[in-house]
Amino acid sequence: MLRYVLRRLVQALIVLWGAVTVSFAVLQLTPGDPVRIMLGGAGDAAAAASPEQVAALRAELGLDLPLWQQYLDFLGRVLTGDLGTAYSTGQPVTAEIAQALPVTVELGVAAIATSVVAALVFALLGVLLPGAGLRSLFQSVTVLGVAMPSFWVAIVALQLFSFRLGWFPAFGSDGVVAVVLPALAMAVLTAGTLAQVLTRGLKDALTEPYADTARAKGLSEVRVVLGHALRNASLPVFTMVGMMVGGVLGGAAIVETIFGRQGVGQLFVEAVRAHDFPLIQALIILTGGVFVLVTLAVDLLYPLIDPRVVAPYRSGRTGGVDLTARTEVA
Amino acid sequence: MTALLQVEDLHVTYRGSTGAVPAVRGVDLRLERGRTLALVGESGSGKTSIGRAVLGLHPRGVRQRGSITLDGTELLGLPAPAWRKIRGRRLALIPQDPLAGLNPVHPIGRQVAEVLVRHRLAKGAEAREQAVQALAEAGLEDAERRYGAFPHELSGGQRQRVLIAIAIVARPELIIADEPTSALDVTVQKQILDRLALLTAELGTSMLLITHDLALAADRADEVAVLADGALVELLSGSDLLHSARTPAAQHLAAAAPTLDSPALIPPPANPAPVETVPLVAAHDVQVVFPGRGVREDVRALDGVSLAVRPRESVGIVGESGSGKSTLARVLLGLQAPTAGRAEVLGVDQGRRLGRAERRAARRAVQPVFQDPYSSFDPRRTIGASIAEPLGALTRIGRRGQARRVAELMDQVRLPATAAGRRPRELSGGQLQRAAIARALAVSPQLVVADEAVSALDVSVQAQVLQLLARLHQEQDLALVFISHDLAVVRQVSTRVLVMRAGRVVEQGPTAEVLTSPTTEYTRALIEAVPGRTPTGERR
C-alpha cells in the first residue's frame, strides 16, 4: 500500500514538473518580444521606447541570461510561489488568480455535483424502472445530453430563463442565483456522458454471475443494483469524474465568457488576448496542478472502491487483477 | 407425501432475434427430500434453463409455462416479494464460476452474512458468527481470519467454498448446484463434492445437480435425468448411467464420456521412433521464473523440466492448475523463453538469436491449439481468412493456392465448406475448435501442441475432436503434445504421459503404466479424483 502511494506521489511530481517546463517553453516558442509587449504592445509606444530602456528591462527580467539559467531561475521562482506580475494589470499574478479562482470553483462544484446526481438518477431509473419501454426511454434521454454542446445549452438557457422568464440573471458572478444557468450549461454534457457510462456499467454488472448469486440470496432487484452492481459499475464513472474535475478550468472558458463570469476561464481568455505571458504561464501551471491533484486523489481513493487495485503490490496471494493500468490512463 | 420439488410439463422459451427459441419443452421431474437429482446433457439441452426456472432467475422477457412446486407451493408466476422469501432461505444456488460468482468489491464474510441479514435470521455479531461457521462447514480453512478477505485473495477452490457457504448458511431445503466444480482441478473438485455430499447428508438437504460431466453425475446423484434438446430423454439411477442406459441419446452421451476405463483412441506405437532421431522439440533442464513485482515473490513456473518429443509420438502432460503445464507448452511453442536451460526445435537452440528462415522453420514445425476457441480467433476475420493466415505468413503459396488449401483443410477436419465465409461467433464451440485445428495444420506441421484443447467442449463434441486428433496422428504421422487436467482424456490420446507438479515432472512413462501403477502419491490422488470410478478401481 505504501509503495502504491509513494509511486503515485512520485508520478504526480513528475507531471507537475512537466507542466512548469511546458509553461516556460511556451514563452520561448511564442513569437513576439515580451519586453516590447510590456512596453506597450506592438504599436508606436514600443517603437518609441529607447534601446536603453529595452535593454534595462531585459536585464531586469533576466532575459539576457542564457536559456538554462532562465529556466533554473523560473523553476526557483515557481517553487517559492513567485509567479511574477501580470503585464496587463500590473497586479501580482497570484492575486489575479486568487480573485478569479473562487468564481470558477463555485461553478465547477455546482456543475459536477449536478451531473453526478443527474447521472445517478437517470442510470438507476434506466435499469430499475418496470417496463422495458420506460427503461429504454431513460437510457436514450442520456444520448440527448451528450449531443448538446455547452455553448448551445447556455444560449438556449439564457434565452428562455433570463430574457423571456427573467428567473435568473444573464450576466455576472454575484450570488448563488447567478451560478444556476452556467452550471446547468456545463452539467448537461457531462451528466449525459456519465449517465451513459454508468448505465452501461450497471447493465454489465447485472448480467455478471455475482448478480445472480445476490438474487439467489433473496435480494430484491433494487438491493442487487444498489448493494452489488452500483459499486462495481461506478469504477469507470469515478475515473471520469476525476477527469472532469481536472477539465473544469478549461471547460469553464466558454461558459464563463457567455455569462460574463469573472472566473479563471475568462481570465485565461483575456490573458491570451493581451499576450500576458506571466499570467498565461501561471494559468498553465495551475491547470496542470489541478489535474495532478485530482488524478492523485482518484488514484488514492480507487482502492477504497475496488480492493483489487492494490492487489499487485501485496505479497503472497495470486490472482490479483492489475487495474492500475486503467487508473493510470486517468 | 408430496415430493419436495415437482416439475410438471415445464416449457421455457427465449425470445431470440429470429423469433421464439424453445429451451425447455415439456419436462417432468420429481425430487424427494434428502435426495440428489442430477440434470445432465450437452450445452443447449436445457439443463441450466430448468435450474434458473426453479430459482425464478429468468429475466422478464422469458416465457415459462407448466408447473414448478416446492413442497406443494407453486413457484411459477409467484410475485417478486414472495420469491424473495423463498430464494436464499428455502432454495439456494451454487453457481458455476467461482471466479465470477462472488462480488469482487465486498469481503467474503459479508457476502455470506448478507443472506442471514436479508432474511432476518440473524444480524450483527450473531450473523458474523453463523457466517464464519458456514464458511468452516464449507471447508474454508481459517474461516475466522478470512472473514474480511476479498475474493481475489482466495484460490478458485476457496472461492467455491465461499459460494457453498452462501448456499448453506440459511439451511435451505433445496440447493441448485449449476456445474459447481467444472472450473476446478479434479483433486479440488473431489474435495468440494465430498464436502457437499457430507453437508447435504448431515442437514437433510436435497440437491439438484446440473452438470455436463456424466461420470460426475453417476458418482454423485441418486437419480439422473438425461436431457437433450430441451426434453427429458431418460430418467435412471446414478449407478446405471454409464453402463445401463436404455435410450440411444443417453447411450450416446454415456459412450462419449471418457472415463479411465474407456478404450484409448491411439494405441501404443508398434515401432517407436528410435531414440537417436532428432526430437521435434526438446526441453533441456528448462527453468522459467516470472519475476515478482514489488514485495511479491518470484514465481518459479518451471523448475528443471526436460522433455523430448520425437516424430509420430503422442505425449500427454497432466497436473493441477499452477503445475506449469501451460508454461511448458509455451516454451515448446517458442512463445516463452526459458530463464535457464535450453529449448530446441528440430535440434536448433531457440535461445540464441535466430535468423528469419530458422524462426520460420521452427514455427512451421510446431503449431498450437488453445483452450478457448472463441478467444483464439479474431472475431472480425472470417474462418477461412484465419485458417489461411499462417499460409500467408510462413509460405509462398499464392492467393488461389491458399483458397484451395483452406478448402482441403476444412474437409480434413470435417467442417462444411460454407463455414469458410463465416465469423467465429456464427460457429459452435466444437466447430470453432476444429477450425483451430485446421489453422494449426495449415502449414503441415510435424507437431501440434494442444493446451486444454477440449476442456471447453461438450462430451460428445470433445469425443469428436479427440477422434479427429487421433485420426490426424495416425494418417498424417502428426506428433501430439496434449495438455489436460483431465486424465481420462489424456489417457485416450497419449501413449506417454508426464505428471507435473509445482513446475517439476514428478512422474513419467507409458500412459497405461503410469495410470495403473502410479509411483507417487500425487499421481495416485489425481487418478482417484477422476469421477466415474470407484475407489477400488472397479466399474460401478
Short mmCIF file of N, CA, C and O in Angstrom, two decimals, chain A residues 3 7 127-131 135 208-221 223 227-229 231-232 235 305-309 311-322 324, chain B residues 52 55 57 60 83-89 91-93 95 97 100-106 110-112 114-115 118-119 145-146 150 152-155 158-159 163 166 293-297 299:
data_model
loop_
_atom_site.label_atom_id
_atom_site.label_comp_id
_atom_site.label_asym_id
_atom_site.label_seq_id
_atom_site.Cartn_x
_atom_site.Cartn_y
_atom_site.Cartn_z
N ARG A 3 3.94 1.50 -0.93
CA ARG A 3 4.63 1.59 -2.23
C ARG A 3 3.73 2.22 -3.26
O ARG A 3 4.15 3.04 -4.07
N ARG A 7 4.57 5.62 -5.19
CA ARG A 7 4.69 5.60 -6.64
C ARG A 7 3.83 6.69 -7.26
O ARG A 7 4.26 7.42 -8.14
N VAL A 127 -32.21 1.29 -15.31
CA VAL A 127 -32.15 -0.17 -15.12
C VAL A 127 -33.23 -0.68 -14.17
O VAL A 127 -33.50 -1.87 -14.13
N LEU A 128 -33.82 0.22 -13.39
CA LEU A 128 -34.73 -0.27 -12.34
C LEU A 128 -36.22 -0.11 -12.66
O LEU A 128 -37.04 -0.82 -12.10
N LEU A 129 -36.58 0.85 -13.52
CA LEU A 129 -38.00 1.09 -13.77
C LEU A 129 -38.67 -0.17 -14.31
O LEU A 129 -38.07 -0.92 -15.08
N PRO A 130 -39.92 -0.41 -13.91
CA PRO A 130 -40.63 -1.54 -14.50
C PRO A 130 -41.00 -1.19 -15.94
O PRO A 130 -41.30 -0.04 -16.25
N GLY A 131 -40.95 -2.17 -16.81
CA GLY A 131 -41.32 -1.91 -18.20
C GLY A 131 -40.12 -1.56 -19.05
O GLY A 131 -39.43 -0.58 -18.80
N ARG A 135 -37.62 2.00 -19.34
CA ARG A 135 -36.17 1.91 -19.11
C ARG A 135 -35.39 2.43 -20.30
O ARG A 135 -34.46 3.22 -20.15
N GLU A 208 -23.58 -10.19 -14.61
CA GLU A 208 -22.47 -10.96 -14.05
C GLU A 208 -23.01 -12.07 -13.15
O GLU A 208 -24.07 -11.91 -12.53
N PRO A 209 -22.27 -13.17 -13.06
CA PRO A 209 -22.73 -14.25 -12.18
C PRO A 209 -22.95 -13.80 -10.73
O PRO A 209 -23.84 -14.30 -10.07
N TYR A 210 -22.15 -12.83 -10.24
CA TYR A 210 -22.34 -12.45 -8.85
C TYR A 210 -23.69 -11.77 -8.62
O TYR A 210 -24.22 -11.78 -7.51
N ALA A 211 -24.26 -11.18 -9.68
CA ALA A 211 -25.60 -10.61 -9.54
C ALA A 211 -26.62 -11.72 -9.34
O ALA A 211 -27.56 -11.58 -8.56
N ASP A 212 -26.42 -12.85 -10.04
CA ASP A 212 -27.31 -13.99 -9.84
C ASP A 212 -27.14 -14.57 -8.44
O ASP A 212 -28.11 -14.98 -7.80
N THR A 213 -25.88 -14.62 -7.97
CA THR A 213 -25.65 -15.08 -6.60
C THR A 213 -26.46 -14.21 -5.64
O THR A 213 -27.11 -14.72 -4.73
N ALA A 214 -26.42 -12.90 -5.86
CA ALA A 214 -27.14 -11.98 -4.97
C ALA A 214 -28.66 -12.20 -5.07
O ALA A 214 -29.35 -12.24 -4.06
N ARG A 215 -29.15 -12.38 -6.30
CA ARG A 215 -30.59 -12.62 -6.45
C ARG A 215 -30.99 -13.92 -5.78
O ARG A 215 -32.04 -14.01 -5.14
N ALA A 216 -30.13 -14.94 -5.90
CA ALA A 216 -30.44 -16.24 -5.32
C ALA A 216 -30.44 -16.19 -3.80
O ALA A 216 -30.93 -17.08 -3.14
N LYS A 217 -29.84 -15.12 -3.22
CA LYS A 217 -29.88 -14.98 -1.77
C LYS A 217 -31.25 -14.47 -1.32
O LYS A 217 -31.52 -14.42 -0.13
N GLY A 218 -32.06 -14.03 -2.28
CA GLY A 218 -33.37 -13.49 -1.93
C GLY A 218 -33.39 -11.97 -1.88
O GLY A 218 -34.28 -11.38 -1.30
N LEU A 219 -32.38 -11.34 -2.49
CA LEU A 219 -32.35 -9.89 -2.52
C LEU A 219 -33.29 -9.35 -3.59
O LEU A 219 -33.45 -9.96 -4.64
N SER A 220 -33.91 -8.19 -3.31
CA SER A 220 -34.75 -7.56 -4.32
C SER A 220 -33.85 -6.95 -5.39
O SER A 220 -32.66 -6.72 -5.16
N GLU A 221 -34.43 -6.67 -6.56
CA GLU A 221 -33.63 -6.13 -7.64
C GLU A 221 -33.00 -4.78 -7.24
O GLU A 221 -31.88 -4.48 -7.62
N ARG A 223 -32.03 -3.90 -4.28
CA ARG A 223 -30.87 -4.18 -3.45
C ARG A 223 -29.71 -4.75 -4.26
O ARG A 223 -28.54 -4.50 -3.97
N GLY A 227 -26.73 -2.55 -3.83
CA GLY A 227 -25.75 -3.19 -2.97
C GLY A 227 -24.63 -3.89 -3.71
O GLY A 227 -23.54 -4.06 -3.18
N HIS A 228 -24.89 -4.35 -4.92
CA HIS A 228 -23.87 -5.15 -5.60
C HIS A 228 -23.40 -4.57 -6.93
O HIS A 228 -22.22 -4.56 -7.22
N ALA A 229 -24.36 -4.09 -7.74
CA ALA A 229 -23.96 -3.64 -9.08
C ALA A 229 -23.37 -2.24 -9.07
O ALA A 229 -22.39 -1.96 -9.75
N ARG A 231 -21.56 -0.34 -7.05
CA ARG A 231 -20.16 -0.07 -6.71
C ARG A 231 -19.23 -0.57 -7.81
O ARG A 231 -18.26 0.09 -8.16
N ASN A 232 -19.56 -1.74 -8.38
CA ASN A 232 -18.74 -2.24 -9.48
C ASN A 232 -18.86 -1.35 -10.71
O ASN A 232 -17.89 -1.12 -11.43
N LEU A 235 -16.83 2.29 -10.94
CA LEU A 235 -15.38 2.46 -11.10
C LEU A 235 -15.01 3.36 -12.29
O LEU A 235 -14.29 4.33 -12.11
N ILE A 305 -12.67 1.84 -3.37
CA ILE A 305 -13.84 1.34 -4.09
C ILE A 305 -13.58 -0.08 -4.57
O ILE A 305 -14.42 -0.95 -4.45
N ASP A 306 -12.41 -0.30 -5.16
CA ASP A 306 -12.11 -1.64 -5.67
C ASP A 306 -10.86 -2.18 -4.99
O ASP A 306 -9.74 -1.73 -5.27
N PRO A 307 -11.04 -3.16 -4.10
CA PRO A 307 -9.89 -3.67 -3.33
C PRO A 307 -8.84 -4.34 -4.20
O PRO A 307 -7.73 -4.56 -3.74
N ARG A 308 -9.19 -4.65 -5.47
CA ARG A 308 -8.21 -5.35 -6.30
C ARG A 308 -7.09 -4.46 -6.78
O ARG A 308 -6.05 -4.92 -7.21
N VAL A 309 -7.30 -3.13 -6.72
CA VAL A 309 -6.33 -2.23 -7.33
C VAL A 309 -4.96 -2.33 -6.70
O VAL A 309 -3.96 -2.36 -7.39
N ALA A 311 -3.89 -4.88 -5.15
CA ALA A 311 -3.51 -6.28 -5.03
C ALA A 311 -2.13 -6.62 -5.59
O ALA A 311 -1.39 -7.34 -4.95
N PRO A 312 -1.75 -6.09 -6.77
CA PRO A 312 -0.46 -6.48 -7.32
C PRO A 312 0.71 -6.11 -6.43
O PRO A 312 1.78 -6.63 -6.59
N TYR A 313 0.49 -5.20 -5.49
CA TYR A 313 1.60 -4.78 -4.65
C TYR A 313 1.66 -5.53 -3.34
O TYR A 313 2.55 -5.37 -2.55
N ARG A 314 0.62 -6.35 -3.10
CA ARG A 314 0.64 -7.12 -1.86
C ARG A 314 1.42 -8.40 -2.06
O ARG A 314 1.58 -8.88 -3.16
N SER A 315 1.86 -8.96 -0.97
CA SER A 315 2.63 -10.19 -1.08
C SER A 315 1.72 -11.40 -1.05
O SER A 315 0.56 -11.32 -0.69
N GLY A 316 2.28 -12.51 -1.45
CA GLY A 316 1.58 -13.78 -1.26
C GLY A 316 0.61 -14.14 -2.35
O GLY A 316 1.01 -14.62 -3.39
N ARG A 317 -0.66 -13.88 -2.12
CA ARG A 317 -1.74 -14.39 -2.96
C ARG A 317 -1.54 -14.18 -4.46
O ARG A 317 -1.02 -13.17 -4.89
N THR A 318 -2.06 -15.13 -5.20
CA THR A 318 -2.05 -15.00 -6.65
C THR A 318 -3.40 -14.49 -7.11
O THR A 318 -4.32 -14.36 -6.32
N GLY A 319 -3.49 -14.21 -8.37
CA GLY A 319 -4.79 -13.90 -8.96
C GLY A 319 -5.20 -12.46 -8.83
O GLY A 319 -6.34 -12.10 -9.06
N GLY A 320 -4.28 -11.57 -8.41
CA GLY A 320 -4.63 -10.16 -8.33
C GLY A 320 -4.84 -9.59 -9.72
O GLY A 320 -4.11 -9.89 -10.65
N VAL A 321 -5.88 -8.81 -9.88
CA VAL A 321 -6.16 -8.22 -11.18
C VAL A 321 -5.47 -6.86 -11.23
O VAL A 321 -5.64 -6.05 -10.33
N ASP A 322 -4.69 -6.65 -12.23
CA ASP A 322 -3.95 -5.40 -12.31
C ASP A 322 -4.80 -4.32 -12.96
O ASP A 322 -4.87 -4.20 -14.17
N THR A 324 -4.35 -1.18 -12.16
CA THR A 324 -3.63 0.09 -12.09
C THR A 324 -3.43 0.68 -13.47
O THR A 324 -3.43 1.88 -13.64
N ARG B 52 -32.55 -22.40 -13.62
CA ARG B 52 -32.90 -20.99 -13.44
C ARG B 52 -34.40 -20.81 -13.23
O ARG B 52 -34.82 -19.91 -12.52
N LEU B 55 -35.27 -21.51 -9.69
CA LEU B 55 -34.87 -20.40 -8.83
C LEU B 55 -35.60 -19.10 -9.17
O LEU B 55 -35.40 -18.09 -8.51
N LEU B 57 -35.02 -17.23 -11.73
CA LEU B 57 -33.99 -16.26 -12.13
C LEU B 57 -34.09 -15.83 -13.59
O LEU B 57 -33.28 -15.05 -14.06
N ARG B 60 -37.37 -10.97 -17.31
CA ARG B 60 -38.78 -10.78 -17.61
C ARG B 60 -39.21 -11.24 -19.00
O ARG B 60 -40.33 -11.64 -19.20
N TRP B 83 -41.21 -14.45 -3.79
CA TRP B 83 -39.96 -15.07 -4.26
C TRP B 83 -38.81 -14.74 -3.32
O TRP B 83 -37.98 -15.58 -3.00
N ARG B 84 -38.76 -13.49 -2.90
CA ARG B 84 -37.63 -13.05 -2.06
C ARG B 84 -37.60 -13.80 -0.74
O ARG B 84 -36.56 -13.94 -0.13
N LYS B 85 -38.79 -14.26 -0.26
CA LYS B 85 -38.81 -15.01 1.00
C LYS B 85 -38.30 -16.44 0.79
O LYS B 85 -37.83 -17.09 1.71
N ILE B 86 -38.42 -16.93 -0.46
CA ILE B 86 -38.04 -18.33 -0.74
C ILE B 86 -36.57 -18.45 -1.14
O ILE B 86 -35.83 -19.28 -0.63
N ARG B 87 -36.15 -17.56 -2.05
CA ARG B 87 -34.76 -17.62 -2.53
C ARG B 87 -33.79 -17.31 -1.41
O ARG B 87 -33.98 -16.34 -0.69
N GLY B 88 -32.78 -18.11 -1.28
CA GLY B 88 -31.79 -17.88 -0.24
C GLY B 88 -32.19 -18.55 1.06
O GLY B 88 -31.33 -19.01 1.82
N ARG B 89 -33.50 -18.62 1.34
CA ARG B 89 -33.97 -19.22 2.59
C ARG B 89 -34.32 -20.69 2.39
O ARG B 89 -33.88 -21.54 3.14
N LEU B 91 -34.57 -22.11 -1.03
CA LEU B 91 -33.86 -22.54 -2.25
C LEU B 91 -32.54 -21.80 -2.30
O LEU B 91 -32.50 -20.61 -2.02
N ALA B 92 -31.48 -22.49 -2.65
CA ALA B 92 -30.21 -21.78 -2.75
C ALA B 92 -29.47 -22.22 -4.01
O ALA B 92 -29.74 -23.29 -4.55
N LEU B 93 -28.56 -21.36 -4.44
CA LEU B 93 -27.82 -21.62 -5.68
C LEU B 93 -26.33 -21.73 -5.39
O LEU B 93 -25.77 -20.94 -4.64
N PRO B 95 -23.40 -21.34 -7.91
CA PRO B 95 -23.21 -21.05 -9.33
C PRO B 95 -21.96 -21.72 -9.89
O PRO B 95 -21.12 -22.24 -9.17
N ASP B 97 -19.30 -20.52 -11.85
CA ASP B 97 -17.97 -19.95 -11.96
C ASP B 97 -17.55 -19.30 -10.65
O ASP B 97 -17.99 -18.21 -10.32
N ALA B 100 -16.28 -15.64 -10.87
CA ALA B 100 -17.17 -14.53 -11.16
C ALA B 100 -18.40 -14.53 -10.26
O ALA B 100 -19.16 -13.58 -10.25
N GLY B 101 -18.59 -15.59 -9.49
CA GLY B 101 -19.80 -15.72 -8.70
C GLY B 101 -19.82 -14.87 -7.44
O GLY B 101 -20.86 -14.70 -6.82
N LEU B 102 -18.66 -14.36 -7.05
CA LEU B 102 -18.59 -13.51 -5.86
C LEU B 102 -18.37 -12.07 -6.29
O LEU B 102 -17.63 -11.79 -7.23
N ASN B 103 -19.00 -11.16 -5.54
CA ASN B 103 -18.81 -9.73 -5.84
C ASN B 103 -17.38 -9.33 -5.47
O ASN B 103 -16.98 -9.46 -4.31
N PRO B 104 -16.61 -8.84 -6.45
CA PRO B 104 -15.19 -8.58 -6.18
C PRO B 104 -14.92 -7.46 -5.18
O PRO B 104 -13.84 -7.39 -4.63
N VAL B 105 -15.91 -6.60 -4.94
CA VAL B 105 -15.62 -5.43 -4.09
C VAL B 105 -16.07 -5.58 -2.65
O VAL B 105 -15.87 -4.69 -1.84
N HIS B 106 -16.71 -6.72 -2.32
CA HIS B 106 -17.13 -6.91 -0.93
C HIS B 106 -16.32 -8.04 -0.28
O HIS B 106 -16.02 -9.03 -0.93
N ARG B 110 -18.97 -10.92 4.58
CA ARG B 110 -20.17 -10.11 4.48
C ARG B 110 -21.14 -10.69 3.46
O ARG B 110 -22.35 -10.62 3.60
N GLN B 111 -20.56 -11.28 2.37
CA GLN B 111 -21.42 -11.84 1.34
C GLN B 111 -22.17 -13.07 1.85
O GLN B 111 -23.26 -13.37 1.38
N VAL B 112 -21.56 -13.76 2.83
CA VAL B 112 -22.25 -14.90 3.43
C VAL B 112 -23.30 -14.40 4.42
O VAL B 112 -24.45 -14.82 4.41
N GLU B 114 -24.83 -11.71 4.53
CA GLU B 114 -25.91 -10.96 3.89
C GLU B 114 -27.20 -11.79 3.82
O GLU B 114 -28.30 -11.26 3.97
N VAL B 115 -27.05 -13.09 3.54
CA VAL B 115 -28.23 -13.96 3.44
C VAL B 115 -29.02 -13.94 4.76
O VAL B 115 -30.25 -13.79 4.76
N ARG B 118 -30.62 -10.46 5.36
CA ARG B 118 -31.73 -10.18 4.47
C ARG B 118 -32.97 -10.97 4.86
O ARG B 118 -34.08 -10.50 4.74
N HIS B 119 -32.78 -12.16 5.36
CA HIS B 119 -33.95 -12.98 5.75
C HIS B 119 -34.25 -12.84 7.23
O HIS B 119 -35.01 -13.63 7.79
N ARG B 145 -10.35 -15.88 10.36
CA ARG B 145 -9.38 -14.89 9.90
C ARG B 145 -9.70 -14.41 8.49
O ARG B 145 -9.42 -13.28 8.13
N ARG B 146 -10.29 -15.29 7.68
CA ARG B 146 -10.54 -14.93 6.29
C ARG B 146 -11.86 -14.19 6.10
O ARG B 146 -12.22 -13.85 4.99
N PHE B 150 -10.96 -10.48 0.62
CA PHE B 150 -11.67 -10.21 -0.63
C PHE B 150 -11.53 -11.41 -1.56
O PHE B 150 -10.55 -12.15 -1.47
N HIS B 152 -10.52 -11.88 -4.52
CA HIS B 152 -9.29 -12.06 -5.30
C HIS B 152 -8.13 -12.58 -4.46
O HIS B 152 -7.09 -12.93 -4.99
N GLU B 153 -8.31 -12.55 -3.14
CA GLU B 153 -7.23 -13.04 -2.29
C GLU B 153 -7.33 -14.56 -2.05
O GLU B 153 -6.49 -15.13 -1.37
N LEU B 154 -8.37 -15.18 -2.62
CA LEU B 154 -8.57 -16.61 -2.42
C LEU B 154 -8.36 -17.37 -3.74
O LEU B 154 -8.50 -16.80 -4.82
N SER B 155 -8.06 -18.68 -3.61
CA SER B 155 -7.93 -19.52 -4.80
C SER B 155 -9.31 -19.90 -5.30
O SER B 155 -10.32 -19.67 -4.63
N GLN B 158 -11.12 -22.19 -2.95
CA GLN B 158 -11.57 -21.49 -1.74
C GLN B 158 -12.79 -20.64 -2.03
O GLN B 158 -13.72 -20.56 -1.24
N ARG B 159 -12.80 -20.01 -3.22
CA ARG B 159 -13.95 -19.19 -3.58
C ARG B 159 -15.20 -20.04 -3.73
O ARG B 159 -16.29 -19.63 -3.36
N LEU B 163 -18.91 -19.80 -1.91
CA LEU B 163 -20.23 -19.87 -2.56
C LEU B 163 -21.08 -20.97 -1.93
O LEU B 163 -22.30 -20.83 -1.80
N ILE B 166 -22.43 -19.56 1.25
CA ILE B 166 -23.58 -18.69 0.97
C ILE B 166 -24.83 -19.53 0.78
O ILE B 166 -25.92 -19.20 1.26
N ARG B 293 6.54 -8.70 -8.57
CA ARG B 293 6.51 -7.25 -8.59
C ARG B 293 6.47 -6.76 -7.17
O ARG B 293 5.74 -7.28 -6.35
N GLY B 294 7.24 -5.73 -6.88
CA GLY B 294 7.20 -5.19 -5.53
C GLY B 294 7.64 -6.22 -4.51
O GLY B 294 8.68 -6.86 -4.68
N VAL B 295 6.80 -6.42 -3.50
CA VAL B 295 7.19 -7.35 -2.45
C VAL B 295 6.78 -8.78 -2.78
O VAL B 295 7.05 -9.70 -2.02
N ARG B 296 6.09 -8.95 -3.95
CA ARG B 296 5.66 -10.30 -4.29
C ARG B 296 6.85 -11.13 -4.71
O ARG B 296 7.74 -10.66 -5.42
N GLU B 297 6.83 -12.39 -4.28
CA GLU B 297 7.97 -13.24 -4.59
C GLU B 297 7.96 -13.69 -6.04
O GLU B 297 6.92 -13.70 -6.69
N VAL B 299 7.84 -16.15 -9.17
CA VAL B 299 7.10 -17.38 -9.37
C VAL B 299 7.94 -18.30 -10.25
O VAL B 299 8.32 -17.93 -11.37
#
